[in-house]
Amino acid sequence: MDKTALITGASRGIGAATAKYLAARGYRICINYHRNEQAAEALVADIKAQFQVPCIAIGADVSEETQVMRLFAEMDELLGPVTHLVNNVGVLFKQMQVTEMDAERINKMLTTNVTSYFLCSREAVKRMASGGAIVNVSSVASRTGSPGEYVDYAASKGAVDVFTRDLSLELAPRGIRVNCVRPGFIYTDIHADAGEPGRVDRISSQIPMLRGGQPEEVASAIAWLLSEDASYVTGSFIDLAGGR
Ligand code: NAP
């Protein structure tokens, strides 16, 4: 069976690393991005040149139901139906106390980091009549919290953890496995978006392994959970956080 993967939020960071990691293992790849078409198209060109697999990029804001429907319809037409889904999209906003957060920020966080996982999983499952696999990208923040910085983000990842457990139980009899990775502090641009580009280095002395992680170290765990090597694994969590 052809393996056809959709990775949401994959124009850079962990999503881009995962797209490359899966392409190297023969998957057909659909890269979803939001705003950075140039980066997504450059990644497509790179993957096609390096790995000779079919690869496309589709722009869609996956927090919006109509855009999710269009994303999956376009993917069906251009690449074929998804067999492996990585719900990777995630945003982090400026550090602040809960007492400073307004509803617009909180709702944006939840629709991007949680609603999108529901919608993309729903559309993927419709296409996985012969089984499939889903990996959700959560965070160790769901365990440790982010007081004074990003409680909205930590709460969104707590929801992803519960979603993973419950969806895995709903789908287990249908041959669809659902698992989760929880990265810690990984070198990507998400930290700059939240106003602190040097955050991983600032925190690294508090990480038991005394360093931040690389996106490829997360991608390899995602690839294992998607693969047949993990054929009896569902509802499971892999923390990639250097011991945190
Ligand atoms: P990143 O470098 O900031 O990349 C985020 C990606 O998401 C970009 O490709 C962006 O696309 C896309 N995106 C943002 N909003 C979108 C939307 N509404 N619809 C579709 N795509 C959207 O992030 P990352 O650090 O790789 O994080 C990936 C995942 O790992 C997230 O779930 C994050 O919470 C989780 N995580 C990261 C860390 C870390 O330390 N980096 C730690 C724990 C968990 P455009 O650029 O095209 O707009």
PDB file of C-alpha atoms and ligand atoms in Angstrom:
ATOM      1  CA  MET A   1       0.000   0.000   0.000  1.00  0.00           C
ATOM      2  CA  ASP A   2       1.246   3.504  -0.832  1.00  0.00           C
ATOM      3  CA  LYS A   3       1.921   5.538   2.295  1.00  0.00           C
ATOM      4  CA  THR A   4       0.643   9.081   1.891  1.00  0.00           C
ATOM      5  CA  ALA A   5       1.369  11.498   4.723  1.00  0.00           C
ATOM      6  CA  LEU A   6      -0.132  14.879   5.533  1.00  0.00           C
ATOM      7  CA  ILE A   7       1.836  17.008   7.978  1.00  0.00           C
ATOM      8  CA  THR A   8       0.081  20.141   9.194  1.00  0.00           C
ATOM      9  CA  GLY A   9       2.159  23.268   9.841  1.00  0.00           C
ATOM     10  CA  ALA A  10       5.130  21.896   7.945  1.00  0.00           C
ATOM     11  CA  SER A  11       6.722  24.862   6.162  1.00  0.00           C
ATOM     12  CA  ARG A  12       9.433  24.918   8.858  1.00  0.00           C
ATOM     13  CA  GLY A  13      10.520  23.503  12.217  1.00  0.00           C
ATOM     14  CA  ILE A  14       9.439  20.069  13.446  1.00  0.00           C
ATOM     15  CA  GLY A  15       6.867  19.706  10.642  1.00  0.00           C
ATOM     16  CA  ALA A  16       9.444  20.339   7.911  1.00  0.00           C
ATOM     17  CA  ALA A  17      11.913  17.934   9.547  1.00  0.00           C
ATOM     18  CA  THR A  18       9.162  15.297   9.743  1.00  0.00           C
ATOM     19  CA  ALA A  19       8.256  15.772   6.077  1.00  0.00           C
ATOM     20  CA  LYS A  20      11.882  15.112   5.106  1.00  0.00           C
ATOM     21  CA  TYR A  21      12.229  12.180   7.494  1.00  0.00           C
ATOM     22  CA  LEU A  22       9.110  10.508   6.072  1.00  0.00           C
ATOM     23  CA  ALA A  23      10.088  11.260   2.468  1.00  0.00           C
ATOM     24  CA  ALA A  24      13.385   9.480   3.103  1.00  0.00           C
ATOM     25  CA  ARG A  25      11.317   6.431   4.074  1.00  0.00           C
ATOM     26  CA  GLY A  26       9.268   6.436   0.877  1.00  0.00           C
ATOM     27  CA  TYR A  27       6.128   8.291   1.941  1.00  0.00           C
ATOM     28  CA  ARG A  28       4.285  10.504  -0.526  1.00  0.00           C
ATOM     29  CA  ILE A  29       4.205  13.887   1.188  1.00  0.00           C
ATOM     30  CA  CYS A  30       1.666  16.693   1.556  1.00  0.00           C
ATOM     31  CA  ILE A  31       3.055  19.736   3.346  1.00  0.00           C
ATOM     32  CA  ASN A  32       0.440  22.021   4.840  1.00  0.00           C
ATOM     33  CA  TYR A  33       1.438  25.601   5.573  1.00  0.00           C
ATOM     34  CA  HIS A  34      -0.363  28.804   6.510  1.00  0.00           C
ATOM     35  CA  ARG A  35       1.438  31.954   5.334  1.00  0.00           C
ATOM     36  CA  ASN A  36       4.916  31.041   4.140  1.00  0.00           C
ATOM     37  CA  GLU A  37       4.290  29.665   0.652  1.00  0.00           C
ATOM     38  CA  GLN A  38       7.874  30.360  -0.384  1.00  0.00           C
ATOM     39  CA  ALA A  39       9.330  28.197   2.405  1.00  0.00           C
ATOM     40  CA  ALA A  40       6.806  25.420   1.719  1.00  0.00           C
ATOM     41  CA  GLU A  41       7.583  25.373  -2.018  1.00  0.00           C
ATOM     42  CA  ALA A  42      11.335  25.389  -1.327  1.00  0.00           C
ATOM     43  CA  LEU A  43      10.847  22.358   0.931  1.00  0.00           C
ATOM     44  CA  VAL A  44       8.833  20.589  -1.788  1.00  0.00           C
ATOM     45  CA  ALA A  45      11.655  21.174  -4.289  1.00  0.00           C
ATOM     46  CA  ASP A  46      14.246  19.960  -1.788  1.00  0.00           C
ATOM     47  CA  ILE A  47      12.278  16.774  -0.964  1.00  0.00           C
ATOM     48  CA  LYS A  48      11.639  15.928  -4.621  1.00  0.00           C
ATOM     49  CA  ALA A  49      15.319  16.410  -5.478  1.00  0.00           C
ATOM     50  CA  GLN A  50      16.669  14.484  -2.489  1.00  0.00           C
ATOM     51  CA  PHE A  51      14.190  11.629  -2.165  1.00  0.00           C
ATOM     52  CA  GLN A  52      12.367  11.313  -5.549  1.00  0.00           C
ATOM     53  CA  VAL A  53       8.926  10.920  -3.949  1.00  0.00           C
ATOM     54  CA  PRO A  54       5.725  12.728  -4.943  1.00  0.00           C
ATOM     55  CA  CYS A  55       5.439  15.854  -2.779  1.00  0.00           C
ATOM     56  CA  ILE A  56       3.054  18.821  -2.784  1.00  0.00           C
ATOM     57  CA  ALA A  57       2.358  21.845  -0.591  1.00  0.00           C
ATOM     58  CA  ILE A  58      -1.141  23.131   0.182  1.00  0.00           C
ATOM     59  CA  GLY A  59      -1.801  26.412   1.977  1.00  0.00           C
ATOM     60  CA  ALA A  60      -4.669  26.308   4.470  1.00  0.00           C
ATOM     61  CA  ASP A  61      -5.414  27.726   7.908  1.00  0.00           C
ATOM     62  CA  VAL A  62      -6.263  24.441   9.619  1.00  0.00           C
ATOM     63  CA  SER A  63      -8.109  26.196  12.442  1.00  0.00           C
ATOM     64  CA  GLU A  64     -10.859  26.972   9.862  1.00  0.00           C
ATOM     65  CA  GLU A  65     -13.254  24.141   8.987  1.00  0.00           C
ATOM     66  CA  THR A  66     -13.853  25.216   5.378  1.00  0.00           C
ATOM     67  CA  GLN A  67     -10.108  25.452   4.741  1.00  0.00           C
ATOM     68  CA  VAL A  68      -9.569  21.990   6.242  1.00  0.00           C
ATOM     69  CA  MET A  69     -12.250  20.569   3.919  1.00  0.00           C
ATOM     70  CA  ARG A  70     -10.540  22.213   0.931  1.00  0.00           C
ATOM     71  CA  LEU A  71      -7.095  20.975   2.060  1.00  0.00           C
ATOM     72  CA  PHE A  72      -8.220  17.336   2.133  1.00  0.00           C
ATOM     73  CA  ALA A  73     -10.169  17.629  -1.151  1.00  0.00           C
ATOM     74  CA  GLU A  74      -7.147  19.133  -2.929  1.00  0.00           C
ATOM     75  CA  MET A  75      -4.880  16.474  -1.453  1.00  0.00           C
ATOM     76  CA  ASP A  76      -7.251  13.700  -2.675  1.00  0.00           C
ATOM     77  CA  GLU A  77      -7.051  15.115  -6.174  1.00  0.00           C
ATOM     78  CA  LEU A  78      -3.361  15.980  -6.386  1.00  0.00           C
ATOM     79  CA  LEU A  79      -1.706  13.215  -4.340  1.00  0.00           C
ATOM     80  CA  GLY A  80      -4.312  10.680  -3.237  1.00  0.00           C
ATOM     81  CA  PRO A  81      -6.065  10.167   0.100  1.00  0.00           C
ATOM     82  CA  VAL A  82      -4.109  10.455   3.327  1.00  0.00           C
ATOM     83  CA  THR A  83      -3.026   7.227   5.055  1.00  0.00           C
ATOM     84  CA  HIS A  84      -0.817   8.829   7.735  1.00  0.00           C
ATOM     85  CA  LEU A  85      -1.609  12.131   9.471  1.00  0.00           C
ATOM     86  CA  VAL A  86       0.714  14.234  11.615  1.00  0.00           C
ATOM     87  CA  ASN A  87      -1.215  16.891  13.534  1.00  0.00           C
ATOM     88  CA  ASN A  88       1.788  19.129  14.081  1.00  0.00           C
ATOM     89  CA  VAL A  89       0.487  22.662  13.779  1.00  0.00           C
ATOM     90  CA  GLY A  90       1.005  24.784  16.884  1.00  0.00           C
ATOM     91  CA  VAL A  91       1.390  28.427  17.845  1.00  0.00           C
ATOM     92  CA  LEU A  92       2.903  30.192  20.822  1.00  0.00           C
ATOM     93  CA  PHE A  93       2.089  33.823  21.593  1.00  0.00           C
ATOM     94  CA  LYS A  94       3.889  36.505  23.613  1.00  0.00           C
ATOM     95  CA  GLN A  95       4.730  35.570  27.205  1.00  0.00           C
ATOM     96  CA  MET A  96       2.223  36.942  29.742  1.00  0.00           C
ATOM     97  CA  GLN A  97       0.291  36.129  32.903  1.00  0.00           C
ATOM     98  CA  VAL A  98      -3.194  34.609  32.636  1.00  0.00           C
ATOM     99  CA  THR A  99      -4.556  37.811  34.159  1.00  0.00           C
ATOM    100  CA  GLU A 100      -3.426  39.696  31.033  1.00  0.00           C
ATOM    101  CA  MET A 101      -4.900  37.295  28.430  1.00  0.00           C
ATOM    102  CA  ASP A 102      -7.966  38.297  26.418  1.00  0.00           C
ATOM    103  CA  ALA A 103     -10.541  36.026  24.796  1.00  0.00           C
ATOM    104  CA  GLU A 104      -9.236  36.667  21.280  1.00  0.00           C
ATOM    105  CA  ARG A 105      -5.794  35.305  22.172  1.00  0.00           C
ATOM    106  CA  ILE A 106      -7.147  32.319  24.113  1.00  0.00           C
ATOM    107  CA  ASN A 107      -9.588  31.365  21.356  1.00  0.00           C
ATOM    108  CA  LYS A 108      -6.920  31.692  18.641  1.00  0.00           C
ATOM    109  CA  MET A 109      -4.650  29.419  20.667  1.00  0.00           C
ATOM    110  CA  LEU A 110      -7.361  26.802  21.142  1.00  0.00           C
ATOM    111  CA  THR A 111      -8.675  26.804  17.572  1.00  0.00           C
ATOM    112  CA  THR A 112      -5.158  26.520  16.126  1.00  0.00           C
ATOM    113  CA  ASN A 113      -3.697  24.002  18.584  1.00  0.00           C
ATOM    114  CA  VAL A 114      -6.803  21.927  19.378  1.00  0.00           C
ATOM    115  CA  THR A 115      -9.749  22.436  16.984  1.00  0.00           C
ATOM    116  CA  SER A 116      -7.457  21.832  13.998  1.00  0.00           C
ATOM    117  CA  TYR A 117      -6.454  18.427  15.443  1.00  0.00           C
ATOM    118  CA  PHE A 118     -10.127  17.426  15.714  1.00  0.00           C
ATOM    119  CA  LEU A 119     -10.979  18.634  12.194  1.00  0.00           C
ATOM    120  CA  CYS A 120      -7.948  17.140  10.446  1.00  0.00           C
ATOM    121  CA  SER A 121      -8.378  13.821  12.275  1.00  0.00           C
ATOM    122  CA  ARG A 122     -12.057  13.727  11.313  1.00  0.00           C
ATOM    123  CA  GLU A 123     -11.282  14.277   7.630  1.00  0.00           C
ATOM    124  CA  ALA A 124      -8.373  11.806   7.704  1.00  0.00           C
ATOM    125  CA  VAL A 125     -10.403   9.042   9.362  1.00  0.00           C
ATOM    126  CA  LYS A 126     -13.054   9.325   6.614  1.00  0.00           C
ATOM    127  CA  ARG A 127     -10.285   8.346   4.186  1.00  0.00           C
ATOM    128  CA  MET A 128      -8.709   5.563   6.279  1.00  0.00           C
ATOM    129  CA  ALA A 129     -11.161   2.765   5.490  1.00  0.00           C
ATOM    130  CA  SER A 130      -8.256   0.272   5.341  1.00  0.00           C
ATOM    131  CA  GLY A 131      -6.595   1.521   8.522  1.00  0.00           C
ATOM    132  CA  GLY A 132      -4.040   4.225   9.122  1.00  0.00           C
ATOM    133  CA  ALA A 133      -2.052   6.088  11.720  1.00  0.00           C
ATOM    134  CA  ILE A 134      -2.191   9.503  13.352  1.00  0.00           C
ATOM    135  CA  VAL A 135       0.449  11.222  15.467  1.00  0.00           C
ATOM    136  CA  ASN A 136      -0.434  14.319  17.471  1.00  0.00           C
ATOM    137  CA  VAL A 137       2.287  16.760  18.474  1.00  0.00           C
ATOM    138  CA  SER A 138       1.710  17.873  22.048  1.00  0.00           C
ATOM    139  CA  SER A 139       4.360  19.267  24.439  1.00  0.00           C
ATOM    140  CA  VAL A 140       5.900  18.482  27.814  1.00  0.00           C
ATOM    141  CA  ALA A 141       4.178  21.737  28.784  1.00  0.00           C
ATOM    142  CA  SER A 142       1.021  19.631  29.199  1.00  0.00           C
ATOM    143  CA  ARG A 143       2.790  18.034  32.219  1.00  0.00           C
ATOM    144  CA  THR A 144       4.996  20.862  33.455  1.00  0.00           C
ATOM    145  CA  GLY A 145       2.744  23.838  32.643  1.00  0.00           C
ATOM    146  CA  SER A 146       4.100  27.252  31.621  1.00  0.00           C
ATOM    147  CA  PRO A 147       3.136  29.562  34.493  1.00  0.00           C
ATOM    148  CA  GLY A 148       3.842  33.238  33.879  1.00  0.00           C
ATOM    149  CA  GLU A 149       4.533  32.551  30.213  1.00  0.00           C
ATOM    150  CA  TYR A 150       2.036  30.512  28.218  1.00  0.00           C
ATOM    151  CA  VAL A 151      -0.666  28.869  30.328  1.00  0.00           C
ATOM    152  CA  ASP A 152      -2.971  29.032  27.292  1.00  0.00           C
ATOM    153  CA  TYR A 153      -0.441  26.976  25.313  1.00  0.00           C
ATOM    154  CA  ALA A 154       0.057  24.425  28.105  1.00  0.00           C
ATOM    155  CA  ALA A 155      -3.725  24.043  28.438  1.00  0.00           C
ATOM    156  CA  SER A 156      -4.063  23.522  24.675  1.00  0.00           C
ATOM    157  CA  LYS A 157      -1.491  20.727  24.872  1.00  0.00           C
ATOM    158  CA  GLY A 158      -3.309  19.173  27.834  1.00  0.00           C
ATOM    159  CA  ALA A 159      -6.334  18.994  25.545  1.00  0.00           C
ATOM    160  CA  VAL A 160      -4.211  17.322  22.835  1.00  0.00           C
ATOM    161  CA  ASP A 161      -3.144  14.637  25.345  1.00  0.00           C
ATOM    162  CA  VAL A 162      -6.747  13.832  26.300  1.00  0.00           C
ATOM    163  CA  PHE A 163      -7.803  13.949  22.646  1.00  0.00           C
ATOM    164  CA  THR A 164      -5.057  11.439  21.817  1.00  0.00           C
ATOM    165  CA  ARG A 165      -6.123   8.953  24.483  1.00  0.00           C
ATOM    166  CA  ASP A 166      -9.827   9.163  23.626  1.00  0.00           C
ATOM    167  CA  LEU A 167      -9.435   9.122  19.851  1.00  0.00           C
ATOM    168  CA  SER A 168      -7.095   6.126  20.093  1.00  0.00           C
ATOM    169  CA  LEU A 169      -9.839   4.219  21.932  1.00  0.00           C
ATOM    170  CA  GLU A 170     -12.538   5.228  19.444  1.00  0.00           C
ATOM    171  CA  LEU A 171     -10.416   4.170  16.488  1.00  0.00           C
ATOM    172  CA  ALA A 172      -8.582   1.090  17.806  1.00  0.00           C
ATOM    173  CA  PRO A 173     -11.227  -1.383  16.540  1.00  0.00           C
ATOM    174  CA  ARG A 174     -11.037   0.222  13.089  1.00  0.00           C
ATOM    175  CA  GLY A 175      -7.303  -0.404  12.663  1.00  0.00           C
ATOM    176  CA  ILE A 176      -6.330   3.241  13.047  1.00  0.00           C
ATOM    177  CA  ARG A 177      -3.601   3.930  15.617  1.00  0.00           C
ATOM    178  CA  VAL A 178      -3.380   7.308  17.371  1.00  0.00           C
ATOM    179  CA  ASN A 179      -0.281   8.306  19.312  1.00  0.00           C
ATOM    180  CA  CYS A 180       1.421  11.419  20.579  1.00  0.00           C
ATOM    181  CA  VAL A 181       4.868  12.983  20.915  1.00  0.00           C
ATOM    182  CA  ARG A 182       5.637  15.545  23.598  1.00  0.00           C
ATOM    183  CA  PRO A 183       8.722  17.595  22.717  1.00  0.00           C
ATOM    184  CA  GLY A 184      10.479  19.775  25.272  1.00  0.00           C
ATOM    185  CA  PHE A 185      12.662  22.675  24.165  1.00  0.00           C
ATOM    186  CA  ILE A 186      13.453  22.289  20.468  1.00  0.00           C
ATOM    187  CA  TYR A 187      15.455  24.703  18.298  1.00  0.00           C
ATOM    188  CA  THR A 188      12.779  26.173  15.984  1.00  0.00           C
ATOM    189  CA  ASP A 189      11.453  29.659  15.195  1.00  0.00           C
ATOM    190  CA  ILE A 190       8.385  29.194  17.407  1.00  0.00           C
ATOM    191  CA  HIS A 191      10.312  30.798  20.276  1.00  0.00           C
ATOM    192  CA  ALA A 192      11.116  33.914  18.228  1.00  0.00           C
ATOM    193  CA  ASP A 193       7.407  34.208  17.339  1.00  0.00           C
ATOM    194  CA  ALA A 194       6.693  34.281  21.065  1.00  0.00           C
ATOM    195  CA  GLY A 195       9.222  37.090  21.556  1.00  0.00           C
ATOM    196  CA  GLU A 196      12.242  35.160  22.908  1.00  0.00           C
ATOM    197  CA  PRO A 197      14.461  33.737  20.147  1.00  0.00           C
ATOM    198  CA  GLY A 198      17.100  32.595  22.659  1.00  0.00           C
ATOM    199  CA  ARG A 199      14.668  30.746  24.920  1.00  0.00           C
ATOM    200  CA  VAL A 200      16.040  27.243  24.358  1.00  0.00           C
ATOM    201  CA  ASP A 201      19.574  28.336  25.275  1.00  0.00           C
ATOM    202  CA  ARG A 202      18.282  30.226  28.338  1.00  0.00           C
ATOM    203  CA  ILE A 203      16.520  27.097  29.619  1.00  0.00           C
ATOM    204  CA  SER A 204      19.162  24.532  28.632  1.00  0.00           C
ATOM    205  CA  SER A 205      20.973  24.494  32.003  1.00  0.00           C
ATOM    206  CA  GLN A 206      17.664  23.361  33.590  1.00  0.00           C
ATOM    207  CA  ILE A 207      17.287  20.415  31.185  1.00  0.00           C
ATOM    208  CA  PRO A 208      18.785  17.185  32.627  1.00  0.00           C
ATOM    209  CA  MET A 209      20.657  16.519  29.364  1.00  0.00           C
ATOM    210  CA  LEU A 210      21.860  20.155  29.442  1.00  0.00           C
ATOM    211  CA  ARG A 211      20.816  20.939  25.868  1.00  0.00           C
ATOM    212  CA  GLY A 212      17.819  21.707  23.701  1.00  0.00           C
ATOM    213  CA  GLY A 213      16.636  19.246  21.074  1.00  0.00           C
ATOM    214  CA  GLN A 214      16.775  19.311  17.288  1.00  0.00           C
ATOM    215  CA  PRO A 215      13.633  18.988  15.119  1.00  0.00           C
ATOM    216  CA  GLU A 216      15.021  15.769  13.601  1.00  0.00           C
ATOM    217  CA  GLU A 217      15.082  14.157  17.068  1.00  0.00           C
ATOM    218  CA  VAL A 218      11.308  14.670  17.239  1.00  0.00           C
ATOM    219  CA  ALA A 219      10.758  13.648  13.605  1.00  0.00           C
ATOM    220  CA  SER A 220      12.344  10.247  14.181  1.00  0.00           C
ATOM    221  CA  ALA A 221       9.904   9.442  17.005  1.00  0.00           C
ATOM    222  CA  ILE A 222       6.945  10.589  14.902  1.00  0.00           C
ATOM    223  CA  ALA A 223       8.140   8.372  12.039  1.00  0.00           C
ATOM    224  CA  TRP A 224       8.479   5.366  14.347  1.00  0.00           C
ATOM    225  CA  LEU A 225       4.958   5.826  15.759  1.00  0.00           C
ATOM    226  CA  LEU A 226       3.551   6.051  12.213  1.00  0.00           C
ATOM    227  CA  SER A 227       5.463   2.985  11.037  1.00  0.00           C
ATOM    228  CA  GLU A 228       4.596  -0.709  11.097  1.00  0.00           C
ATOM    229  CA  ASP A 229       7.371  -1.129  13.690  1.00  0.00           C
ATOM    230  CA  ALA A 230       4.828   0.404  16.091  1.00  0.00           C
ATOM    231  CA  SER A 231       1.958  -1.814  14.887  1.00  0.00           C
ATOM    232  CA  TYR A 232       0.764  -2.667  18.451  1.00  0.00           C
ATOM    233  CA  VAL A 233       1.200   0.861  19.827  1.00  0.00           C
ATOM    234  CA  THR A 234      -1.822   3.120  20.255  1.00  0.00           C
ATOM    235  CA  GLY A 235      -2.787   5.756  22.804  1.00  0.00           C
ATOM    236  CA  SER A 236       0.903   6.089  23.706  1.00  0.00           C
ATOM    237  CA  PHE A 237       3.098   9.089  24.419  1.00  0.00           C
ATOM    238  CA  ILE A 238       6.788   9.612  23.715  1.00  0.00           C
ATOM    239  CA  ASP A 239       8.413  12.521  25.542  1.00  0.00           C
ATOM    240  CA  LEU A 240      11.375  14.083  23.732  1.00  0.00           C
ATOM    241  CA  ALA A 241      12.559  16.505  26.343  1.00  0.00           C
ATOM    242  CA  GLY A 242      16.078  15.576  27.415  1.00  0.00           C
ATOM    243  CA  GLY A 243      14.815  14.103  30.683  1.00  0.00           C
ATOM    244  CA  ARG A 244      12.422  16.885  31.710  1.00  0.00           C
TER     245      ARG A 244
HETATM  246  P1  NAP B   1       7.183  26.530  14.145  1.00  0.00           P
HETATM  247  O1  NAP B   1       8.609  26.420  13.753  1.00  0.00           O
HETATM  248  O2  NAP B   1       6.681  27.825  14.714  1.00  0.00           O
HETATM  249  O3  NAP B   1       6.297  26.181  12.853  1.00  0.00           O
HETATM  250  C1  NAP B   1       4.924  26.331  12.916  1.00  0.00           C
HETATM  251  C2  NAP B   1       4.319  25.898  11.595  1.00  0.00           C
HETATM  252  O4  NAP B   1       2.909  25.948  11.727  1.00  0.00           O
HETATM  253  C3  NAP B   1       4.689  26.781  10.415  1.00  0.00           C
HETATM  254  O5  NAP B   1       4.926  25.931   9.315  1.00  0.00           O
HETATM  255  C4  NAP B   1       3.412  27.603  10.183  1.00  0.00           C
HETATM  256  O6  NAP B   1       3.184  27.904   8.816  1.00  0.00           O
HETATM  257  C5  NAP B   1       2.360  26.636  10.615  1.00  0.00           C
HETATM  258  N1  NAP B   1       1.093  27.243  11.030  1.00  0.00           N
HETATM  259  C6  NAP B   1       0.875  28.166  12.000  1.00  0.00           C
HETATM  260  N2  NAP B   1      -0.433  28.433  12.104  1.00  0.00           N
HETATM  261  C7  NAP B   1      -1.061  27.671  11.162  1.00  0.00           C
HETATM  262  C8  NAP B   1      -2.404  27.481  10.793  1.00  0.00           C
HETATM  263  N3  NAP B   1      -3.389  28.151  11.385  1.00  0.00           N
HETATM  264  N4  NAP B   1      -2.681  26.606   9.792  1.00  0.00           N
HETATM  265  C9  NAP B   1      -1.687  25.894   9.166  1.00  0.00           C
HETATM  266  N5  NAP B   1      -0.387  26.029   9.500  1.00  0.00           N
HETATM  267  C10 NAP B   1      -0.088  26.918  10.477  1.00  0.00           C
HETATM  268  O7  NAP B   1       6.740  25.387  15.176  1.00  0.00           O
HETATM  269  P2  NAP B   1       7.551  24.130  15.785  1.00  0.00           P
HETATM  270  O8  NAP B   1       8.395  24.619  16.881  1.00  0.00           O
HETATM  271  O9  NAP B   1       8.124  23.331  14.684  1.00  0.00           O
HETATM  272  O10 NAP B   1       6.338  23.345  16.473  1.00  0.00           O
HETATM  273  C11 NAP B   1       5.672  22.265  15.849  1.00  0.00           C
HETATM  274  C12 NAP B   1       4.816  21.598  16.896  1.00  0.00           C
HETATM  275  O11 NAP B   1       5.652  21.161  17.975  1.00  0.00           O
HETATM  276  C13 NAP B   1       3.760  22.502  17.524  1.00  0.00           C
HETATM  277  O12 NAP B   1       2.584  21.783  17.784  1.00  0.00           O
HETATM  278  C14 NAP B   1       4.411  22.918  18.827  1.00  0.00           C
HETATM  279  O13 NAP B   1       3.461  23.290  19.804  1.00  0.00           O
HETATM  280  C15 NAP B   1       5.135  21.647  19.191  1.00  0.00           C
HETATM  281  N6  NAP B   1       6.231  21.839  20.149  1.00  0.00           N
HETATM  282  C16 NAP B   1       7.314  22.594  19.827  1.00  0.00           C
HETATM  283  C17 NAP B   1       8.315  22.771  20.771  1.00  0.00           C
HETATM  284  C18 NAP B   1       9.537  23.589  20.486  1.00  0.00           C
HETATM  285  O14 NAP B   1      10.333  23.820  21.419  1.00  0.00           O
HETATM  286  N7  NAP B   1       9.763  24.040  19.255  1.00  0.00           N
HETATM  287  C19 NAP B   1       8.201  22.172  22.026  1.00  0.00           C
HETATM  288  C20 NAP B   1       7.086  21.408  22.315  1.00  0.00           C
HETATM  289  C21 NAP B   1       6.102  21.249  21.359  1.00  0.00           C
HETATM  290  P3  NAP B   1       3.563  29.305   8.094  1.00  0.00           P
HETATM  291  O15 NAP B   1       4.965  29.646   8.582  1.00  0.00           O
HETATM  292  O16 NAP B   1       3.480  28.973   6.651  1.00  0.00           O
HETATM  293  O17 NAP B   1       2.552  30.330   8.504  1.00  0.00           O
END
